């Protein structure tokens, strides 16, 4: 059984070209998330010490490191795949416009701010209406960072409208919010 077929060689060459075309921080972020997920899968690691859990952060401030760790872990292969597909769609354009250092800084800000906003909303919902689902549930993933990237991308590109799953066009500045609502309803 040989895998050295012309089709495989062509696919391998295209994958290498695509990988090399990614800017350094987009490529590094993608690699980091994939390596972390591979380690989780290979070594059977659980998310207990890295997942984002708002009540832990509220009552044990030492647990705030979870704001920085949770975005780089994913709940499964599909979660990782869809988040990294979104990263590789938005990342190269933003990084080439902003520069690698600014892009890395932007990612760090989105990691921190999405975590802090999550804590604020979760704690607020818990104390205001006793809604504990977000307050006690662990979460992982890059979605908060991707949301921030969508907002910046829309702002930088001065788009008028964007298509929401090919069903309806929405104003570009509303697109991240509309997408967030639709995903939550799914």
mmCIF file of C-alpha atoms in Angstrom:
data_model
loop_
_atom_site.group_PDB
_atom_site.id
_atom_site.type_symbol
_atom_site.label_atom_id
_atom_site.label_comp_id
_atom_site.label_asym_id
_atom_site.label_seq_id
_atom_site.Cartn_x
_atom_site.Cartn_y
_atom_site.Cartn_z
ATOM 1 C CA UNK A 1 0.000 0.000 0.000
ATOM 2 C CA UNK A 2 1.651 3.210 -1.169
ATOM 3 C CA UNK A 3 0.551 6.746 -0.490
ATOM 4 C CA UNK A 4 3.010 8.266 -2.953
ATOM 5 C CA UNK A 5 0.487 8.828 -5.706
ATOM 6 C CA UNK A 6 0.379 11.903 -7.935
ATOM 7 C CA UNK A 7 -2.872 12.975 -6.264
ATOM 8 C CA UNK A 8 -1.331 12.747 -2.776
ATOM 9 C CA UNK A 9 1.820 14.557 -3.887
ATOM 10 C CA UNK A 10 -0.285 17.343 -5.420
ATOM 11 C CA UNK A 11 -2.421 17.629 -2.265
ATOM 12 C CA UNK A 12 0.706 17.672 -0.110
ATOM 13 C CA UNK A 13 2.266 20.426 -2.240
ATOM 14 C CA UNK A 14 -0.914 22.526 -2.047
ATOM 15 C CA UNK A 15 -1.100 22.090 1.739
ATOM 16 C CA UNK A 16 2.551 23.168 2.100
ATOM 17 C CA UNK A 17 1.965 26.214 -0.109
ATOM 18 C CA UNK A 18 -1.149 27.166 1.893
ATOM 19 C CA UNK A 19 0.735 26.758 5.204
ATOM 20 C CA UNK A 20 3.625 28.898 3.997
ATOM 21 C CA UNK A 21 1.194 31.576 2.790
ATOM 22 C CA UNK A 22 -0.185 32.150 6.298
ATOM 23 C CA UNK A 23 1.367 35.074 8.191
ATOM 24 C CA UNK A 24 3.477 34.126 11.201
ATOM 25 C CA UNK A 25 1.013 34.896 14.020
ATOM 26 C CA UNK A 26 -1.956 33.308 12.254
ATOM 27 C CA UNK A 27 0.173 30.222 11.595
ATOM 28 C CA UNK A 28 1.496 30.182 15.177
ATOM 29 C CA UNK A 29 -1.986 30.501 16.692
ATOM 30 C CA UNK A 30 -3.321 27.740 14.453
ATOM 31 C CA UNK A 31 -0.369 25.486 15.317
ATOM 32 C CA UNK A 32 -0.723 26.170 19.048
ATOM 33 C CA UNK A 33 -4.425 25.259 19.075
ATOM 34 C CA UNK A 34 -3.866 22.100 16.994
ATOM 35 C CA UNK A 35 -0.899 20.965 19.127
ATOM 36 C CA UNK A 36 -2.844 21.556 22.343
ATOM 37 C CA UNK A 37 -5.815 19.604 20.999
ATOM 38 C CA UNK A 38 -3.550 16.766 19.826
ATOM 39 C CA UNK A 39 -1.998 16.575 23.311
ATOM 40 C CA UNK A 40 -5.451 16.519 24.908
ATOM 41 C CA UNK A 41 -6.502 13.678 22.602
ATOM 42 C CA UNK A 42 -3.257 11.668 22.843
ATOM 43 C CA UNK A 43 -2.730 11.945 26.584
ATOM 44 C CA UNK A 44 -6.362 11.977 27.689
ATOM 45 C CA UNK A 45 -6.067 15.329 29.420
ATOM 46 C CA UNK A 46 -9.224 16.917 30.763
ATOM 47 C CA UNK A 47 -10.162 20.582 30.822
ATOM 48 C CA UNK A 48 -10.695 20.776 34.570
ATOM 49 C CA UNK A 49 -7.722 23.052 35.225
ATOM 50 C CA UNK A 50 -7.891 25.202 32.090
ATOM 51 C CA UNK A 51 -11.576 25.688 31.210
ATOM 52 C CA UNK A 52 -13.248 29.018 31.765
ATOM 53 C CA UNK A 53 -15.628 28.828 34.767
ATOM 54 C CA UNK A 54 -16.997 32.234 35.884
ATOM 55 C CA UNK A 55 -17.902 31.262 39.455
ATOM 56 C CA UNK A 56 -14.363 29.986 40.066
ATOM 57 C CA UNK A 57 -12.912 33.239 38.796
ATOM 58 C CA UNK A 58 -15.298 35.270 40.954
ATOM 59 C CA UNK A 59 -14.637 33.387 44.199
ATOM 60 C CA UNK A 60 -11.023 32.374 43.661
ATOM 61 C CA UNK A 61 -9.228 35.190 41.819
ATOM 62 C CA UNK A 62 -6.145 32.950 41.512
ATOM 63 C CA UNK A 63 -8.238 31.048 38.934
ATOM 64 C CA UNK A 64 -8.180 34.074 36.608
ATOM 65 C CA UNK A 65 -5.448 32.378 34.562
ATOM 66 C CA UNK A 66 -8.346 30.441 32.978
ATOM 67 C CA UNK A 67 -9.176 33.586 30.987
ATOM 68 C CA UNK A 68 -5.848 33.073 29.174
ATOM 69 C CA UNK A 69 -5.919 29.271 28.825
ATOM 70 C CA UNK A 70 -9.497 28.436 27.813
ATOM 71 C CA UNK A 71 -9.442 30.038 24.332
ATOM 72 C CA UNK A 72 -6.657 27.718 23.158
ATOM 73 C CA UNK A 73 -8.470 24.510 24.138
ATOM 74 C CA UNK A 74 -11.421 23.132 22.159
ATOM 75 C CA UNK A 75 -14.303 20.816 22.999
ATOM 76 C CA UNK A 76 -13.771 18.452 20.069
ATOM 77 C CA UNK A 77 -12.358 18.080 16.596
ATOM 78 C CA UNK A 78 -15.289 19.885 14.941
ATOM 79 C CA UNK A 79 -15.055 22.764 17.427
ATOM 80 C CA UNK A 80 -11.338 23.088 16.649
ATOM 81 C CA UNK A 81 -11.907 22.722 12.897
ATOM 82 C CA UNK A 82 -14.575 25.423 12.654
ATOM 83 C CA UNK A 83 -12.685 27.856 14.904
ATOM 84 C CA UNK A 84 -9.448 27.379 12.950
ATOM 85 C CA UNK A 85 -11.272 27.705 9.614
ATOM 86 C CA UNK A 86 -12.587 31.069 10.802
ATOM 87 C CA UNK A 87 -9.114 32.066 12.026
ATOM 88 C CA UNK A 88 -7.518 31.219 8.673
ATOM 89 C CA UNK A 89 -10.213 33.194 6.841
ATOM 90 C CA UNK A 90 -9.897 36.400 8.879
ATOM 91 C CA UNK A 91 -6.391 36.197 10.330
ATOM 92 C CA UNK A 92 -4.212 36.637 7.235
ATOM 93 C CA UNK A 93 -6.010 39.780 6.069
ATOM 94 C CA UNK A 94 -6.023 41.390 9.489
ATOM 95 C CA UNK A 95 -2.417 40.434 10.177
ATOM 96 C CA UNK A 96 -1.176 41.732 6.834
ATOM 97 C CA UNK A 97 -2.968 45.045 7.397
ATOM 98 C CA UNK A 98 -2.035 45.475 11.063
ATOM 99 C CA UNK A 99 1.349 43.737 11.126
ATOM 100 C CA UNK A 100 2.272 40.628 13.093
ATOM 101 C CA UNK A 101 3.079 42.393 16.363
ATOM 102 C CA UNK A 102 -0.165 44.404 16.354
ATOM 103 C CA UNK A 103 -2.121 41.294 15.373
ATOM 104 C CA UNK A 104 -0.627 39.342 18.307
ATOM 105 C CA UNK A 105 -1.459 42.237 20.619
ATOM 106 C CA UNK A 106 -5.007 42.338 19.236
ATOM 107 C CA UNK A 107 -5.429 38.581 19.844
ATOM 108 C CA UNK A 108 -4.216 38.975 23.431
ATOM 109 C CA UNK A 109 -6.638 41.839 24.022
ATOM 110 C CA UNK A 110 -9.518 39.807 22.596
ATOM 111 C CA UNK A 111 -8.594 36.823 24.786
ATOM 112 C CA UNK A 112 -8.610 38.988 27.919
ATOM 113 C CA UNK A 113 -11.642 41.140 27.060
ATOM 114 C CA UNK A 114 -13.813 38.242 25.900
ATOM 115 C CA UNK A 115 -13.039 36.462 29.178
ATOM 116 C CA UNK A 116 -13.797 39.529 31.287
ATOM 117 C CA UNK A 117 -17.027 40.219 29.394
ATOM 118 C CA UNK A 118 -18.030 36.576 29.847
ATOM 119 C CA UNK A 119 -17.443 36.833 33.606
ATOM 120 C CA UNK A 120 -19.411 40.091 33.829
ATOM 121 C CA UNK A 121 -22.389 38.749 31.863
ATOM 122 C CA UNK A 122 -22.405 35.388 33.664
ATOM 123 C CA UNK A 123 -22.156 36.930 37.125
ATOM 124 C CA UNK A 124 -24.735 39.597 36.233
ATOM 125 C CA UNK A 125 -27.248 37.040 34.943
ATOM 126 C CA UNK A 126 -26.706 34.868 37.985
ATOM 127 C CA UNK A 127 -27.280 37.620 40.534
ATOM 128 C CA UNK A 128 -30.006 39.452 38.592
ATOM 129 C CA UNK A 129 -32.262 36.534 37.625
ATOM 130 C CA UNK A 130 -30.607 33.470 39.185
ATOM 131 C CA UNK A 131 -29.612 32.150 35.742
ATOM 132 C CA UNK A 132 -26.727 29.819 36.579
ATOM 133 C CA UNK A 133 -26.125 28.030 33.270
ATOM 134 C CA UNK A 134 -23.263 30.277 32.135
ATOM 135 C CA UNK A 135 -22.083 30.942 35.685
ATOM 136 C CA UNK A 136 -21.183 27.337 36.553
ATOM 137 C CA UNK A 137 -20.608 25.731 33.148
ATOM 138 C CA UNK A 138 -17.018 25.292 31.969
ATOM 139 C CA UNK A 139 -16.250 26.604 28.493
ATOM 140 C CA UNK A 140 -13.338 26.477 26.082
ATOM 141 C CA UNK A 141 -12.683 27.771 22.580
ATOM 142 C CA UNK A 142 -11.549 30.671 20.432
ATOM 143 C CA UNK A 143 -15.018 32.031 19.617
ATOM 144 C CA UNK A 144 -14.725 35.192 21.725
ATOM 145 C CA UNK A 145 -11.488 36.086 19.944
ATOM 146 C CA UNK A 146 -13.058 35.348 16.565
ATOM 147 C CA UNK A 147 -15.987 37.617 17.437
ATOM 148 C CA UNK A 148 -13.553 40.449 18.185
ATOM 149 C CA UNK A 149 -11.734 39.762 14.915
ATOM 150 C CA UNK A 150 -15.049 39.990 13.023
ATOM 151 C CA UNK A 151 -15.763 43.379 14.550
ATOM 152 C CA UNK A 152 -12.309 44.690 13.607
ATOM 153 C CA UNK A 153 -12.482 43.164 10.122
ATOM 154 C CA UNK A 154 -15.842 44.813 9.452
ATOM 155 C CA UNK A 155 -14.497 48.139 10.688
ATOM 156 C CA UNK A 156 -11.293 47.956 8.634
ATOM 157 C CA UNK A 157 -12.944 46.815 5.409
ATOM 158 C CA UNK A 158 -15.802 49.354 5.481
ATOM 159 C CA UNK A 159 -18.252 46.731 4.242
ATOM 160 C CA UNK A 160 -21.848 47.781 3.721
ATOM 161 C CA UNK A 161 -23.551 44.422 4.200
ATOM 162 C CA UNK A 162 -22.622 40.804 4.845
ATOM 163 C CA UNK A 163 -24.507 37.644 4.076
ATOM 164 C CA UNK A 164 -25.739 35.615 7.027
ATOM 165 C CA UNK A 165 -25.419 32.003 5.820
ATOM 166 C CA UNK A 166 -26.610 33.050 2.368
ATOM 167 C CA UNK A 167 -30.120 33.553 3.742
ATOM 168 C CA UNK A 168 -30.275 37.250 4.473
ATOM 169 C CA UNK A 169 -27.973 40.252 4.176
ATOM 170 C CA UNK A 170 -27.380 42.322 7.293
ATOM 171 C CA UNK A 171 -25.548 45.573 7.857
ATOM 172 C CA UNK A 172 -21.862 44.777 8.315
ATOM 173 C CA UNK A 173 -21.656 46.395 11.755
ATOM 174 C CA UNK A 174 -24.552 44.182 12.906
ATOM 175 C CA UNK A 175 -23.126 40.999 11.366
ATOM 176 C CA UNK A 176 -21.092 39.751 14.376
ATOM 177 C CA UNK A 177 -24.093 40.289 16.653
ATOM 178 C CA UNK A 178 -26.540 38.628 14.260
ATOM 179 C CA UNK A 179 -24.156 35.684 13.862
ATOM 180 C CA UNK A 180 -23.803 35.429 17.646
ATOM 181 C CA UNK A 181 -27.588 35.322 18.097
ATOM 182 C CA UNK A 182 -28.106 32.750 15.336
ATOM 183 C CA UNK A 183 -25.363 30.478 16.695
ATOM 184 C CA UNK A 184 -26.838 30.674 20.207
ATOM 185 C CA UNK A 185 -30.244 29.661 18.845
ATOM 186 C CA UNK A 186 -28.835 26.650 17.001
#
